[in-house]
């Protein structure tokens, strides 16, 4: 039985860290480096239901990783000597 690339990616996602999973991550990273035109052209070759599922999965990952961005920002602010109270006062003034 032959798996499509998308089906194989879903299986790899469920596996623990493996060379295949790492390579798939690198592939996604490389995709992000492509032009908008190339991404759209490639996406047109994927059935709509699969595109919707891919977008849904990416949205879930984005939501789960928002905390990482907040942590990074908080660390940078602390390193620059800006307190939570100062940030809150600044935001309230806007």
CSV table of N, CA, C and O in Angstrom, one decimal:
chain,number,residue,atom,x,y,z
A,1,UNK,N,0.9,-1.2,0.0
A,1,UNK,CA,0.0,0.0,0.0
A,1,UNK,C,0.9,1.2,0.0
A,1,UNK,O,1.8,1.4,0.8
A,2,UNK,N,0.6,2.1,-0.9
A,2,UNK,CA,1.4,3.4,-1.0
A,2,UNK,C,0.7,4.5,-0.3
A,2,UNK,O,-0.5,4.7,-0.5
A,3,UNK,N,1.5,5.3,0.5
A,3,UNK,CA,0.9,6.4,1.1
A,3,UNK,C,1.3,7.7,0.4
A,3,UNK,O,2.3,7.8,-0.2
A,4,UNK,N,0.3,8.6,0.4
A,4,UNK,CA,0.7,9.9,-0.2
A,4,UNK,C,1.6,10.7,0.7
A,4,UNK,O,1.8,10.3,1.9
A,5,UNK,N,2.2,11.7,0.3
A,5,UNK,CA,3.1,12.5,1.1
A,5,UNK,C,2.4,13.0,2.3
A,5,UNK,O,2.9,13.0,3.4
A,6,UNK,N,1.2,13.5,2.1
A,6,UNK,CA,0.4,14.1,3.2
A,6,UNK,C,0.1,13.0,4.3
A,6,UNK,O,0.3,13.2,5.5
A,7,UNK,N,-0.3,11.8,3.8
A,7,UNK,CA,-0.6,10.7,4.8
A,7,UNK,C,0.6,10.3,5.5
A,7,UNK,O,0.6,10.0,6.7
A,8,UNK,N,1.8,10.2,4.8
A,8,UNK,CA,3.0,9.8,5.4
A,8,UNK,C,3.4,10.9,6.5
A,8,UNK,O,3.9,10.5,7.5
A,9,UNK,N,3.2,12.1,6.2
A,9,UNK,CA,3.5,13.2,7.1
A,9,UNK,C,2.7,13.0,8.4
A,9,UNK,O,3.2,13.2,9.5
A,10,UNK,N,1.4,12.7,8.3
A,10,UNK,CA,0.6,12.5,9.4
A,10,UNK,C,1.1,11.3,10.3
A,10,UNK,O,1.1,11.4,11.5
A,11,UNK,N,1.5,10.3,9.6
A,11,UNK,CA,2.1,9.1,10.4
A,11,UNK,C,3.4,9.5,11.1
A,11,UNK,O,3.6,9.2,12.3
A,12,UNK,N,4.2,10.2,10.4
A,12,UNK,CA,5.5,10.7,11.0
A,12,UNK,C,5.3,11.6,12.2
A,12,UNK,O,6.0,11.5,13.1
A,13,UNK,N,4.2,12.4,12.1
A,13,UNK,CA,3.9,13.3,13.2
A,13,UNK,C,3.6,12.5,14.5
A,13,UNK,O,4.0,13.0,15.6
A,14,UNK,N,3.1,11.4,14.3
A,14,UNK,CA,2.7,10.6,15.5
A,14,UNK,C,3.9,9.8,16.1
A,14,UNK,O,3.8,9.3,17.2
A,15,UNK,N,4.9,9.7,15.3
A,15,UNK,CA,6.1,9.0,15.8
A,15,UNK,C,7.0,9.9,16.7
A,15,UNK,O,6.9,11.1,16.6
A,16,UNK,N,7.8,9.3,17.4
A,16,UNK,CA,8.8,10.1,18.2
A,16,UNK,C,9.8,10.7,17.3
A,16,UNK,O,9.8,10.3,16.1
A,17,UNK,N,10.6,11.5,17.8
A,17,UNK,CA,11.7,12.2,17.0
A,17,UNK,C,12.4,11.1,16.2
A,17,UNK,O,12.9,10.1,16.7
A,18,UNK,N,12.4,11.3,14.9
A,18,UNK,CA,13.1,10.3,14.0
A,18,UNK,C,13.7,11.1,12.9
A,18,UNK,O,13.3,12.3,12.6
A,19,UNK,N,14.6,10.5,12.2
A,19,UNK,CA,15.2,11.2,11.0
A,19,UNK,C,14.1,11.7,10.0
A,19,UNK,O,14.2,12.8,9.5
A,20,UNK,N,13.1,10.8,9.8
A,20,UNK,CA,12.0,11.2,8.9
A,20,UNK,C,11.3,12.4,9.4
A,20,UNK,O,10.9,13.3,8.6
A,21,UNK,N,11.0,12.5,10.6
A,21,UNK,CA,10.2,13.6,11.2
A,21,UNK,C,11.0,14.9,11.1
A,21,UNK,O,10.5,15.9,10.8
A,22,UNK,N,12.3,14.7,11.4
A,22,UNK,CA,13.2,15.9,11.3
A,22,UNK,C,13.3,16.4,9.9
A,22,UNK,O,13.2,17.6,9.6
A,23,UNK,N,13.4,15.5,8.9
A,23,UNK,CA,13.4,15.9,7.5
A,23,UNK,C,12.1,16.5,7.1
A,23,UNK,O,12.1,17.5,6.3
A,24,UNK,N,11.0,16.1,7.6
A,24,UNK,CA,9.7,16.7,7.3
A,24,UNK,C,9.6,18.1,7.8
A,24,UNK,O,9.2,19.0,7.2
A,25,UNK,N,10.1,18.3,9.0
A,25,UNK,CA,10.2,19.6,9.6
A,25,UNK,C,11.1,20.5,8.8
A,25,UNK,O,10.7,21.7,8.5
A,26,UNK,N,12.2,20.0,8.3
A,26,UNK,CA,13.1,20.8,7.4
A,26,UNK,C,12.4,21.1,6.1
A,26,UNK,O,12.5,22.2,5.6
A,27,UNK,N,11.6,20.2,5.6
A,27,UNK,CA,10.8,20.4,4.4
A,27,UNK,C,9.8,21.6,4.6
A,27,UNK,O,9.7,22.5,3.7
A,28,UNK,N,9.1,21.5,5.7
A,28,UNK,CA,8.1,22.6,6.0
A,28,UNK,C,8.8,23.9,6.1
A,28,UNK,O,8.3,25.0,5.7
A,29,UNK,N,10.0,23.9,6.8
A,29,UNK,CA,10.8,25.1,6.9
A,29,UNK,C,11.2,25.7,5.6
A,29,UNK,O,11.1,26.9,5.3
A,30,UNK,N,11.6,24.8,4.7
A,30,UNK,CA,12.0,25.2,3.3
A,30,UNK,C,10.8,25.8,2.6
A,30,UNK,O,10.9,26.7,1.8
A,31,UNK,N,9.6,25.2,2.8
A,31,UNK,CA,8.4,25.6,2.2
A,31,UNK,C,8.2,27.1,2.6
A,31,UNK,O,7.8,27.9,1.8
A,32,UNK,N,8.4,27.4,3.8
A,32,UNK,CA,8.2,28.7,4.3
A,32,UNK,C,9.1,29.8,3.7
A,32,UNK,O,8.9,31.0,3.8
A,33,UNK,N,10.2,29.3,3.2
A,33,UNK,CA,11.2,30.2,2.5
A,33,UNK,C,10.8,30.5,1.1
A,33,UNK,O,11.5,31.3,0.4
A,34,UNK,N,9.8,29.8,0.5
A,34,UNK,CA,9.5,29.9,-0.9
A,34,UNK,C,8.6,31.2,-1.1
A,34,UNK,O,8.0,31.7,-0.2
A,35,UNK,N,8.6,31.6,-2.3
A,35,UNK,CA,7.7,32.8,-2.7
A,35,UNK,C,6.3,32.5,-2.5
A,35,UNK,O,5.9,31.3,-2.6
A,36,UNK,N,5.5,33.5,-2.4
A,36,UNK,CA,4.0,33.3,-2.3
A,36,UNK,C,3.5,32.6,-3.5
A,36,UNK,O,2.6,31.7,-3.4
A,37,UNK,N,4.0,33.0,-4.7
A,37,UNK,CA,3.6,32.4,-5.9
A,37,UNK,C,3.9,30.9,-6.0
A,37,UNK,O,3.0,30.1,-6.4
A,38,UNK,N,5.0,30.5,-5.5
A,38,UNK,CA,5.4,29.1,-5.5
A,38,UNK,C,4.5,28.3,-4.6
A,38,UNK,O,4.1,27.1,-4.8
A,39,UNK,N,4.3,28.9,-3.4
A,39,UNK,CA,3.4,28.2,-2.4
A,39,UNK,C,2.0,28.0,-2.9
A,39,UNK,O,1.4,26.9,-2.8
A,40,UNK,N,1.5,29.1,-3.5
A,40,UNK,CA,0.1,29.0,-4.0
A,40,UNK,C,0.0,28.0,-5.2
A,40,UNK,O,-0.9,27.2,-5.3
A,41,UNK,N,1.0,28.0,-6.0
A,41,UNK,CA,1.1,27.0,-7.2
A,41,UNK,C,1.1,25.6,-6.6
A,41,UNK,O,0.3,24.7,-7.1
A,42,UNK,N,1.9,25.3,-5.6
A,42,UNK,CA,2.0,24.0,-5.1
A,42,UNK,C,0.7,23.6,-4.4
A,42,UNK,O,0.2,22.5,-4.5
A,43,UNK,N,0.1,24.6,-3.6
A,43,UNK,CA,-1.2,24.3,-2.9
A,43,UNK,C,-2.3,24.0,-3.9
A,43,UNK,O,-3.2,23.2,-3.5
A,44,UNK,N,-2.3,24.5,-5.1
A,44,UNK,CA,-3.4,24.3,-6.0
A,44,UNK,C,-3.4,22.8,-6.5
A,44,UNK,O,-4.3,22.3,-7.0
A,45,UNK,N,-2.3,22.1,-6.2
A,45,UNK,CA,-2.2,20.7,-6.6
A,45,UNK,C,-2.7,19.7,-5.5
A,45,UNK,O,-2.8,18.5,-5.7
A,46,UNK,N,-3.1,20.3,-4.3
A,46,UNK,CA,-3.5,19.5,-3.2
A,46,UNK,C,-5.1,19.7,-3.1
A,46,UNK,O,-5.6,20.8,-3.2
A,47,UNK,N,-5.7,18.5,-2.9
A,47,UNK,CA,-7.2,18.6,-2.8
A,47,UNK,C,-7.6,19.6,-1.6
A,47,UNK,O,-6.9,19.7,-0.6
A,48,UNK,N,-8.7,20.2,-1.8
A,48,UNK,CA,-9.2,21.3,-0.9
A,48,UNK,C,-9.4,20.7,0.5
A,48,UNK,O,-9.0,21.4,1.5
A,49,UNK,N,-9.9,19.5,0.7
A,49,UNK,CA,-10.2,19.0,2.0
A,49,UNK,C,-8.8,18.8,2.7
A,49,UNK,O,-8.8,19.0,4.0
A,50,UNK,N,-7.8,18.4,2.0
A,50,UNK,CA,-6.5,18.2,2.6
A,50,UNK,C,-5.9,19.6,3.0
A,50,UNK,O,-5.3,19.7,4.1
A,51,UNK,N,-6.1,20.6,2.2
A,51,UNK,CA,-5.6,21.9,2.5
A,51,UNK,C,-6.2,22.5,3.8
A,51,UNK,O,-5.6,23.0,4.6
A,52,UNK,N,-7.5,22.2,3.9
A,52,UNK,CA,-8.2,22.7,5.1
A,52,UNK,C,-7.7,22.0,6.3
A,52,UNK,O,-7.5,22.6,7.4
A,53,UNK,N,-7.4,20.7,6.2
A,53,UNK,CA,-6.9,20.0,7.4
A,53,UNK,C,-5.5,20.5,7.7
A,53,UNK,O,-5.1,20.7,8.9
A,54,UNK,N,-4.6,20.8,6.7
A,54,UNK,CA,-3.3,21.3,6.9
A,54,UNK,C,-3.4,22.6,7.6
A,54,UNK,O,-2.7,22.9,8.6
A,55,UNK,N,-4.3,23.5,7.1
A,55,UNK,CA,-4.4,24.8,7.8
A,55,UNK,C,-4.9,24.7,9.2
A,55,UNK,O,-4.4,25.3,10.1
A,56,UNK,N,-5.8,23.8,9.4
A,56,UNK,CA,-6.3,23.5,10.8
A,56,UNK,C,-5.2,23.1,11.7
A,56,UNK,O,-5.1,23.6,12.8
A,57,UNK,N,-4.4,22.2,11.2
A,57,UNK,CA,-3.3,21.7,12.0
A,57,UNK,C,-2.3,22.8,12.3
A,57,UNK,O,-1.8,22.9,13.5
A,58,UNK,N,-2.0,23.6,11.3
A,58,UNK,CA,-1.0,24.7,11.6
A,58,UNK,C,-1.6,25.7,12.6
A,58,UNK,O,-0.9,26.2,13.4
A,59,UNK,N,-2.9,26.0,12.5
A,59,UNK,CA,-3.6,26.9,13.4
A,59,UNK,C,-3.5,26.4,14.9
A,59,UNK,O,-3.2,27.1,15.8
A,60,UNK,N,-3.6,25.1,15.0
A,60,UNK,CA,-3.5,24.5,16.3
A,60,UNK,C,-2.1,24.6,16.9
A,60,UNK,O,-1.9,24.9,18.1
A,61,UNK,N,-1.1,24.4,16.0
A,61,UNK,CA,0.3,24.6,16.5
A,61,UNK,C,0.6,26.0,16.8
A,61,UNK,O,1.2,26.3,17.8
A,62,UNK,N,0.1,27.0,16.0
A,62,UNK,CA,0.3,28.4,16.3
A,62,UNK,C,-0.3,28.7,17.6
A,62,UNK,O,0.3,29.4,18.4
A,63,UNK,N,-1.5,28.3,17.9
A,63,UNK,CA,-2.2,28.6,19.2
A,63,UNK,C,-1.3,28.0,20.3
A,63,UNK,O,-1.2,28.7,21.4
A,64,UNK,N,-0.9,26.8,20.2
A,64,UNK,CA,-0.1,26.2,21.2
A,64,UNK,C,1.2,26.8,21.5
A,64,UNK,O,1.8,26.7,22.6
A,65,UNK,N,1.8,27.5,20.5
A,65,UNK,CA,3.1,28.1,20.6
A,65,UNK,C,3.1,29.6,20.9
A,65,UNK,O,4.1,30.2,21.1
A,66,UNK,N,1.9,30.2,21.1
A,66,UNK,CA,1.8,31.6,21.4
A,66,UNK,C,2.5,31.9,22.7
A,66,UNK,O,3.1,32.9,22.9
A,67,UNK,N,2.5,31.0,23.6
A,67,UNK,CA,3.1,31.1,24.9
A,67,UNK,C,4.6,31.3,24.7
A,67,UNK,O,5.3,32.0,25.5
A,68,UNK,N,5.2,30.6,23.7
A,68,UNK,CA,6.6,30.8,23.5
A,68,UNK,C,7.0,32.2,23.1
A,68,UNK,O,8.0,32.8,23.6
A,69,UNK,N,6.2,32.8,22.3
A,69,UNK,CA,6.4,34.2,21.9
A,69,UNK,C,6.3,35.2,23.1
A,69,UNK,O,7.1,36.1,23.3
A,70,UNK,N,5.3,34.9,24.0
A,70,UNK,CA,5.1,35.7,25.2
A,70,UNK,C,6.3,35.6,26.1
A,70,UNK,O,6.8,36.6,26.6
A,71,UNK,N,6.8,34.4,26.3
A,71,UNK,CA,7.9,34.1,27.1
A,71,UNK,C,9.2,34.9,26.6
A,71,UNK,O,9.9,35.5,27.3
A,72,UNK,N,9.4,34.8,25.3
A,72,UNK,CA,10.5,35.5,24.7
A,72,UNK,C,10.4,37.0,24.9
A,72,UNK,O,11.4,37.6,25.2
A,73,UNK,N,9.2,37.6,24.6
A,73,UNK,CA,9.0,39.0,24.8
A,73,UNK,C,9.3,39.4,26.3
A,73,UNK,O,9.9,40.4,26.6
A,74,UNK,N,8.8,38.6,27.2
A,74,UNK,CA,8.9,38.9,28.6
A,74,UNK,C,10.4,38.9,29.0
A,74,UNK,O,10.9,39.7,29.8
A,75,UNK,N,11.1,37.9,28.5
A,75,UNK,CA,12.5,37.8,28.8
A,75,UNK,C,13.3,39.0,28.3
A,75,UNK,O,14.1,39.6,28.9
A,76,UNK,N,13.0,39.4,27.0
A,76,UNK,CA,13.7,40.6,26.4
A,76,UNK,C,13.3,41.8,27.2
A,76,UNK,O,14.2,42.7,27.4
A,77,UNK,N,12.1,42.0,27.6
A,77,UNK,CA,11.7,43.2,28.4
A,77,UNK,C,12.5,43.2,29.7
A,77,UNK,O,13.0,44.3,30.1
A,78,UNK,N,12.5,42.1,30.4
A,78,UNK,CA,13.2,42.0,31.7
A,78,UNK,C,14.7,42.3,31.5
A,78,UNK,O,15.3,43.0,32.3
A,79,UNK,N,15.3,41.8,30.4
A,79,UNK,CA,16.7,42.1,30.1
A,79,UNK,C,17.0,43.5,29.9
A,79,UNK,O,18.1,44.0,30.1
A,80,UNK,N,16.0,44.2,29.4
A,80,UNK,CA,16.1,45.7,29.1
A,80,UNK,C,15.7,46.5,30.3
A,80,UNK,O,15.6,47.7,30.1
A,81,UNK,N,15.3,45.9,31.4
A,81,UNK,CA,15.0,46.6,32.6
A,81,UNK,C,13.6,47.2,32.6
A,81,UNK,O,13.3,48.1,33.3
A,82,UNK,N,12.7,46.6,31.8
A,82,UNK,CA,11.3,47.1,31.7
A,82,UNK,C,10.5,46.2,32.6
A,82,UNK,O,10.4,44.9,32.3
A,83,UNK,N,9.8,46.7,33.6
A,83,UNK,CA,9.0,45.9,34.4
A,83,UNK,C,7.6,45.7,33.8
A,83,UNK,O,7.1,46.4,32.9
A,84,UNK,N,6.9,44.7,34.4
A,84,UNK,CA,5.5,44.4,34.0
A,84,UNK,C,4.6,45.6,34.2
A,84,UNK,O,3.8,46.0,33.3
A,85,UNK,N,4.8,46.3,35.3
A,85,UNK,CA,4.0,47.5,35.6
A,85,UNK,C,4.3,48.6,34.6
A,85,UNK,O,3.3,49.3,34.2
A,86,UNK,N,5.5,48.8,34.2
A,86,UNK,CA,5.9,49.8,33.2
A,86,UNK,C,5.2,49.5,31.9
A,86,UNK,O,4.7,50.4,31.2
A,87,UNK,N,5.3,48.3,31.5
A,87,UNK,CA,4.6,47.8,30.3
A,87,UNK,C,3.1,48.1,30.3
A,87,UNK,O,2.5,48.6,29.4
A,88,UNK,N,2.5,47.7,31.4
A,88,UNK,CA,1.1,47.9,31.6
A,88,UNK,C,0.7,49.4,31.5
A,88,UNK,O,-0.3,49.7,30.9
A,89,UNK,N,1.5,50.2,32.2
A,89,UNK,CA,1.2,51.6,32.2
A,89,UNK,C,1.4,52.2,30.7
A,89,UNK,O,0.5,53.0,30.3
A,90,UNK,N,2.3,51.7,30.0
A,90,UNK,CA,2.5,52.1,28.6
A,90,UNK,C,1.3,51.7,27.8
A,90,UNK,O,0.8,52.5,27.0
A,91,UNK,N,0.9,50.5,27.9
A,91,UNK,CA,-0.2,50.0,27.1
A,91,UNK,C,-1.5,50.7,27.5
A,91,UNK,O,-2.3,51.0,26.6
A,92,UNK,N,-1.7,51.0,28.8
A,92,UNK,CA,-2.9,51.7,29.2
A,92,UNK,C,-2.9,53.1,28.6
A,92,UNK,O,-4.0,53.7,28.4
A,93,UNK,N,-1.8,53.7,28.4
A,93,UNK,CA,-1.7,55.1,27.9
A,93,UNK,C,-2.0,55.2,26.4
A,93,UNK,O,-2.2,56.2,25.8
A,94,UNK,N,-2.0,54.0,25.7
A,94,UNK,CA,-2.3,54.0,24.3
A,94,UNK,C,-3.7,53.8,23.9
A,94,UNK,O,-4.5,53.3,24.1
